Short mmCIF file of C-alpha atoms and ligand atoms in Angstrom, two decimals:
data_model
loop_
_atom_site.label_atom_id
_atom_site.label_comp_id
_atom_site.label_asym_id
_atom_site.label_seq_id
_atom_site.Cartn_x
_atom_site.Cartn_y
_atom_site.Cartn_z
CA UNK A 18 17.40 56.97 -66.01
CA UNK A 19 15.77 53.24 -65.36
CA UNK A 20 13.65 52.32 -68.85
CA UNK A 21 9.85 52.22 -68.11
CA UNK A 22 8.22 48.82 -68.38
CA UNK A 23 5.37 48.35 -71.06
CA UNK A 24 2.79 45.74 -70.73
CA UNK A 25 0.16 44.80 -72.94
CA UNK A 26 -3.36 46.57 -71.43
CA UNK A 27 -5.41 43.37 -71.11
CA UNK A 28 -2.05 41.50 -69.35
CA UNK A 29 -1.67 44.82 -67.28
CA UNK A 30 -5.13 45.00 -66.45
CA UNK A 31 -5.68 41.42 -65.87
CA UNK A 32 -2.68 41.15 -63.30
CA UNK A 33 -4.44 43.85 -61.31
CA UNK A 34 -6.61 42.03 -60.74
CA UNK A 35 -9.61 43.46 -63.12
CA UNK A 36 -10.72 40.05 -64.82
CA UNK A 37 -9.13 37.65 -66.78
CA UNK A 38 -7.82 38.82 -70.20
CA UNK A 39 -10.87 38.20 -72.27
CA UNK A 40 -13.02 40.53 -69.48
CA UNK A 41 -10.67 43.30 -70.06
CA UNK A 42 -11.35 43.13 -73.62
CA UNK A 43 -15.42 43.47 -73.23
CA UNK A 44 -14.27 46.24 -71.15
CA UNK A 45 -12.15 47.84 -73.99
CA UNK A 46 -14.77 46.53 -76.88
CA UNK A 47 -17.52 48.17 -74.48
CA UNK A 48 -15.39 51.70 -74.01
CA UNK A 49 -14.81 51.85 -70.85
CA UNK A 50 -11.17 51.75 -70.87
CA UNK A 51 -9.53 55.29 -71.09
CA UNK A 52 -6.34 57.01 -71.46
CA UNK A 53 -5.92 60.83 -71.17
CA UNK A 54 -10.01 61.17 -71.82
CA UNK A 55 -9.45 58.69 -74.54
CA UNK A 56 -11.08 55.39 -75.19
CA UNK A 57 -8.71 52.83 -75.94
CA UNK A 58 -9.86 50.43 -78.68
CA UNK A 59 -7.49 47.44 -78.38
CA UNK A 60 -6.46 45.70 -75.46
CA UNK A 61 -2.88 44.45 -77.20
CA UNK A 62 -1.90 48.07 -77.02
CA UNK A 63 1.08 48.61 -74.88
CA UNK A 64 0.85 50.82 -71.88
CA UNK A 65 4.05 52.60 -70.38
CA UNK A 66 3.63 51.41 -66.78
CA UNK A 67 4.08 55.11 -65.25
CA UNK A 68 3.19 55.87 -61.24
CA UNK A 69 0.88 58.64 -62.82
CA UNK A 70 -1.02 55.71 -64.89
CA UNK A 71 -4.05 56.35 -61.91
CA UNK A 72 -4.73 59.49 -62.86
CA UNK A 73 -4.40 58.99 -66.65
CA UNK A 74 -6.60 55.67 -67.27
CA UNK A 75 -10.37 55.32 -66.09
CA UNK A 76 -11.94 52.05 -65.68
CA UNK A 77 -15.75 52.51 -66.01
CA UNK A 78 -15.28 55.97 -65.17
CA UNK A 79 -13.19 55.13 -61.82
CA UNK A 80 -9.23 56.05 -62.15
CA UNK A 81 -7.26 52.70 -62.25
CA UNK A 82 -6.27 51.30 -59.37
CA UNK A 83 -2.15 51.81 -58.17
CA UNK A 84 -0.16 50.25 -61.36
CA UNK A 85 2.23 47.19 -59.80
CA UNK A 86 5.59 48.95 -57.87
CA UNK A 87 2.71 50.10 -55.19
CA UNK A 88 3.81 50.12 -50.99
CA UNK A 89 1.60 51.45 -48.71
CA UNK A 90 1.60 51.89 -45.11
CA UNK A 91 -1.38 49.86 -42.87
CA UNK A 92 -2.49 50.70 -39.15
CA UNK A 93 -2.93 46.97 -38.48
CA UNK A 94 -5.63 46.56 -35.91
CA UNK A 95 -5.38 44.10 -32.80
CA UNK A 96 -7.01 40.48 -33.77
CA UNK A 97 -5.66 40.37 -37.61
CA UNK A 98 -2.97 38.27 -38.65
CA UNK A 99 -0.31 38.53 -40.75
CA UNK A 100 0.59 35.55 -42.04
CA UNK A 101 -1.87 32.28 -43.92
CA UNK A 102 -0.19 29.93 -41.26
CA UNK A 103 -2.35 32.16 -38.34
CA UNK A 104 -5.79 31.40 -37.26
CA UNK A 105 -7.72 34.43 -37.81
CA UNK A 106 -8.64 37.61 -40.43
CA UNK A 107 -5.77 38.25 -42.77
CA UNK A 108 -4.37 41.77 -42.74
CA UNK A 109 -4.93 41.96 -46.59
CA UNK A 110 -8.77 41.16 -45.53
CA UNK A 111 -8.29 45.08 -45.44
CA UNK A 112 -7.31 45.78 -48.89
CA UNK A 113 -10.17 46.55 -51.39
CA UNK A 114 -10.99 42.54 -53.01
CA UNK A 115 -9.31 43.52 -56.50
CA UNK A 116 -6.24 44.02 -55.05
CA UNK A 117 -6.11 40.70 -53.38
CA UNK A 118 -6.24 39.21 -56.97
CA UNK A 119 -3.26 41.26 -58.19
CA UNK A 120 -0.12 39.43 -59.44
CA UNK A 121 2.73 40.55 -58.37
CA UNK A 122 0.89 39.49 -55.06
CA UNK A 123 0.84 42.38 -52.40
CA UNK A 124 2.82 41.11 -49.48
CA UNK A 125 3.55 42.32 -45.71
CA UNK A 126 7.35 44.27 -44.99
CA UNK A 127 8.28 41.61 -42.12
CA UNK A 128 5.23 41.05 -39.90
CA UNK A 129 3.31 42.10 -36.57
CA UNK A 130 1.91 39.52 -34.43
CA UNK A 131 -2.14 39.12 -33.64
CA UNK A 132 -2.35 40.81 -30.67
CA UNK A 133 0.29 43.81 -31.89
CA UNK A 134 -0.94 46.87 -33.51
CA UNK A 135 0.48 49.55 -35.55
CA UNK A 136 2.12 50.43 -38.65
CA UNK A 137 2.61 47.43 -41.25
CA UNK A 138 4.08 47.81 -44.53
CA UNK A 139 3.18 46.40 -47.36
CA UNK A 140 3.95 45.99 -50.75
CA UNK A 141 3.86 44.02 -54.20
CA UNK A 142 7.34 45.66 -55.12
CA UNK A 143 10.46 42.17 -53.89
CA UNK A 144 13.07 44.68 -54.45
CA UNK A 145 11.84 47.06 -52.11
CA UNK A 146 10.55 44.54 -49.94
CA UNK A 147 13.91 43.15 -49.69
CA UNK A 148 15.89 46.48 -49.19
CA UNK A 149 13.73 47.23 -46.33
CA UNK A 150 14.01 43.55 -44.01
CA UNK A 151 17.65 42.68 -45.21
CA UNK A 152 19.69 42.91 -41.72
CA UNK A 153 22.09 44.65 -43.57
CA UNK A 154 19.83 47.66 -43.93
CA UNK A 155 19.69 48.31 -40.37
CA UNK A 156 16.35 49.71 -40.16
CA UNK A 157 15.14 50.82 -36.24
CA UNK A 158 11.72 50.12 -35.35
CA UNK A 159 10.54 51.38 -32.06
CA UNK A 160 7.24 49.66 -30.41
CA UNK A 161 5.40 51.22 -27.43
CA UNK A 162 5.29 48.67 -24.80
CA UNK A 163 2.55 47.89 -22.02
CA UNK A 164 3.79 46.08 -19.12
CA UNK A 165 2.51 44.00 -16.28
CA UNK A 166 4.95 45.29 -13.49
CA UNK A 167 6.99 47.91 -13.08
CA UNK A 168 10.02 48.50 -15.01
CA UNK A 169 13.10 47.14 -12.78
CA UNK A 170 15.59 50.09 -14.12
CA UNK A 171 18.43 48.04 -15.78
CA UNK A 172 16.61 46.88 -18.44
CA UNK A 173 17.80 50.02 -20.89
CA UNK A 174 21.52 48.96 -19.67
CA UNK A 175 21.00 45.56 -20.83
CA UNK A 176 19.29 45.53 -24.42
CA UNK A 177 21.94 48.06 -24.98
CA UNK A 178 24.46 45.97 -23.87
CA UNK A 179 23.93 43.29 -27.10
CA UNK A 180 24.62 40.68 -24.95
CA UNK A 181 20.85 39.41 -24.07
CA UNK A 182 20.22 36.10 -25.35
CA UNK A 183 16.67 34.67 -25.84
CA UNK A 184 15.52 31.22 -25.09
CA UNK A 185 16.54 28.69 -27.72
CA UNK A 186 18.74 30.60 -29.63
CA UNK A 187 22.38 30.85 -30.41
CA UNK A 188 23.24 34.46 -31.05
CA UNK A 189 22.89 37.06 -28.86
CA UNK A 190 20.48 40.17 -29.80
CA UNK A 191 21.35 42.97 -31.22
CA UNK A 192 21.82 46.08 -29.27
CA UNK A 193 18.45 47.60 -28.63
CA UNK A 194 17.27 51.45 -27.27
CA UNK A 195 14.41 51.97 -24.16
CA UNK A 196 13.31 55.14 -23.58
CA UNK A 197 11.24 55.16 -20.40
CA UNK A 198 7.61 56.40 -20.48
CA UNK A 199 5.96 55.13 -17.33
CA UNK A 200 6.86 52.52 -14.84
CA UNK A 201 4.87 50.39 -17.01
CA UNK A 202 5.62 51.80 -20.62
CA UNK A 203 8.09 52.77 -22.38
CA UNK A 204 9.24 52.50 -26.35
CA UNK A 205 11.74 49.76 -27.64
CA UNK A 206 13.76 50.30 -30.52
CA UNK A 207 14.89 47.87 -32.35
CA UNK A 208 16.94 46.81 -35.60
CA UNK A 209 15.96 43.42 -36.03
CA UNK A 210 12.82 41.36 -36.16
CA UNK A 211 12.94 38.06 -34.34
CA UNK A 212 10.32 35.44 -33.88
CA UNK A 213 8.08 37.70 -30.70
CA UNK A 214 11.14 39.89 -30.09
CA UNK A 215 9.64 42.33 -27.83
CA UNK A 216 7.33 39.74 -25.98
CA UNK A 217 10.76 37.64 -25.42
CA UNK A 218 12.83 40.54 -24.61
CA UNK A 219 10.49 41.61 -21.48
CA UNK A 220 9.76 38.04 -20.79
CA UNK A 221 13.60 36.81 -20.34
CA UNK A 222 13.58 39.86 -17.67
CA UNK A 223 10.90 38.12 -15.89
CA UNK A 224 8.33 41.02 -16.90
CA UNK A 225 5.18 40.50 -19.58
CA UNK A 226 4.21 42.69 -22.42
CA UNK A 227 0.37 43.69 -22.16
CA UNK A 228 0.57 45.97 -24.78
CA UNK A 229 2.26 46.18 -28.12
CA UNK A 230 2.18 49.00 -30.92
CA UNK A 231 4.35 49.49 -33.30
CA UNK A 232 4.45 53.34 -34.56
CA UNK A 233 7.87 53.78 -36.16
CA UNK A 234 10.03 52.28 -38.78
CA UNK A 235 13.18 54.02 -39.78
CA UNK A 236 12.03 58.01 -40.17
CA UNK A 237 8.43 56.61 -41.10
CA UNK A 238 5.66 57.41 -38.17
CA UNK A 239 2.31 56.07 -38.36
CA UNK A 240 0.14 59.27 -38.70
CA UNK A 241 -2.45 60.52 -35.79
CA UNK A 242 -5.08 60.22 -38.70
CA UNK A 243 -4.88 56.80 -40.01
CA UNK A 244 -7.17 54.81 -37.90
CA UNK A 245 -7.04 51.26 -37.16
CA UNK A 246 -7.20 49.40 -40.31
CA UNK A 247 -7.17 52.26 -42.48
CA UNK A 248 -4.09 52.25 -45.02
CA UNK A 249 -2.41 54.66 -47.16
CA UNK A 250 -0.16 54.65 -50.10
CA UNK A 251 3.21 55.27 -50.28
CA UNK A 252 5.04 58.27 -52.31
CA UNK A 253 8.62 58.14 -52.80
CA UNK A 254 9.54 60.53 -50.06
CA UNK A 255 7.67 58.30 -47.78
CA UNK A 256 9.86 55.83 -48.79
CA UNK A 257 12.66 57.78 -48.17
CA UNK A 258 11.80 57.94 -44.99
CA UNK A 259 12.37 54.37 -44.25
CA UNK A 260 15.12 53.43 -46.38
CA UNK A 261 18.83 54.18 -44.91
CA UNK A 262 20.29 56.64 -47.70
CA UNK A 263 23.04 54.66 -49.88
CA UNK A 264 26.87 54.84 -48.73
CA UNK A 265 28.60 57.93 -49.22
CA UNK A 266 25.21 60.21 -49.75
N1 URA B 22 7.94 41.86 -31.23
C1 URA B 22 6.89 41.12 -30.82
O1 URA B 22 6.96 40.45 -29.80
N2 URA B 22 5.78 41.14 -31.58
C2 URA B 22 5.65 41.88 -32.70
O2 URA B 22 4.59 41.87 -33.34
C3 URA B 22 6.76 42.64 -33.10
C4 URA B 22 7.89 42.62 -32.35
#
């Protein structure tokens, strides 16, 4: 069984982002720091950093925020952005403002583009982070597309093929699933994440993607319920969802 870190409540408290280290100890000195209905009185006392810690500790009466190892899933809307390079809203614009001053910093799971919606995940965890975008874990993702024209008909036959090689690169894509919707529609699946894949993909076959939403990664689908920009957290069978099971199991 994998030891439980302990942290110091004002470091804890301060790298989620609720005020430096001398603000969490007015907070204690005032009483509004509890454990398990219980004020704590110093702020050097060492916390077990458990996933239940929300529902044990209150902050001025409100349960503590998700303790660091948090991943949640986002419906990212159209017009937000991803990454600090973009012009534009940032996707963690749609995190409550404490958690934007957390450290670990919480960080997307690969990325969507502006003008792509859909389910984003996101977490503070780099482990986890990097199980789920190594190559190696051969995660599918499947996008529902929007084109411009109809569909020709061989375009399942060659993203399957693995052959299909986008402009300016050297190594031909991996091979990718279409199941047909429409003329115009139809979901992509995909195991890897390259620079506009999906935009590229339809574009090298002389067609244009309208439309892009991403509602699937792995076993993971974005619920009916979560509206766009509406988030959720993560439980473990959540993330057992999207994570391939290891070798053997
Ligand atoms: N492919 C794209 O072109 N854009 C995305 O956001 C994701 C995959």
């Amino acid at each position: 069984m994998s030891k439980v870190p302990t942290l110091r409540l004002d470091r804890l408290l301060a790298n989620m982002g609720y005020g430096s280290r001398r603000e969490v100890q007015s907070l204690v000195d005032a009483g509004l720091v509890t454990l398990d209905g219980i004020e704590i009185e110093d702020s050097d006392q060492r916390i077990a950093v458990t996933r239940d810690l929300s529902e044990r500790m209150r902050i001025r009466g409100k349960p503590l925020d998700p303790p660091p190892g948090l991943a949640l899933m986002l419906h990212k809307p159209l017009g937000v952005t991803c990454s600090h390079k973009e012009a534009g809203p940032l996707v963690y614009g749609l995190l409550p403002d404490r958690w934007r001053r957390r450290d670990p910093a919480i960080s997307t799971i690969g990325r969507l583009d502006k003008d792509t919606s859909g389910l984003l995940l996101m977490t503070d965890d780099g482990t986890l982070l990097h199980r789920i975008i190594s190559p190696r874990a051969n995660i599918s993702k499947r996008y529902r597309v929007t084109l411009d024209r109809p569909l020709r008909g061989d375009e399942a036959e060659i993203f399957s093929a693995g052959t299909l090689m986008l402009e300016n690169e050297d190594k031909p894509l991996l091979p990718a699933g279409l199941e047909v919707i429409s003329s115009t529609s139809a979901y992509l699946i995909l195991t890897e994440g390259r620079y506009h894949q999906v935009r590229r993909m339809f574009a090298a076959l002389g067609n244009h993607v309208m439309a892009l939403h991403r509602d699937r990664i792995g076993g993971l689908t974005l619920p009916d319920d979560l509206e766009p920009g509406q988030y959720r957290l993560l439980g473990e069978a959540d993330l057992a969802q999207v994570l391939p099971r290891p070798a053997g199991n």
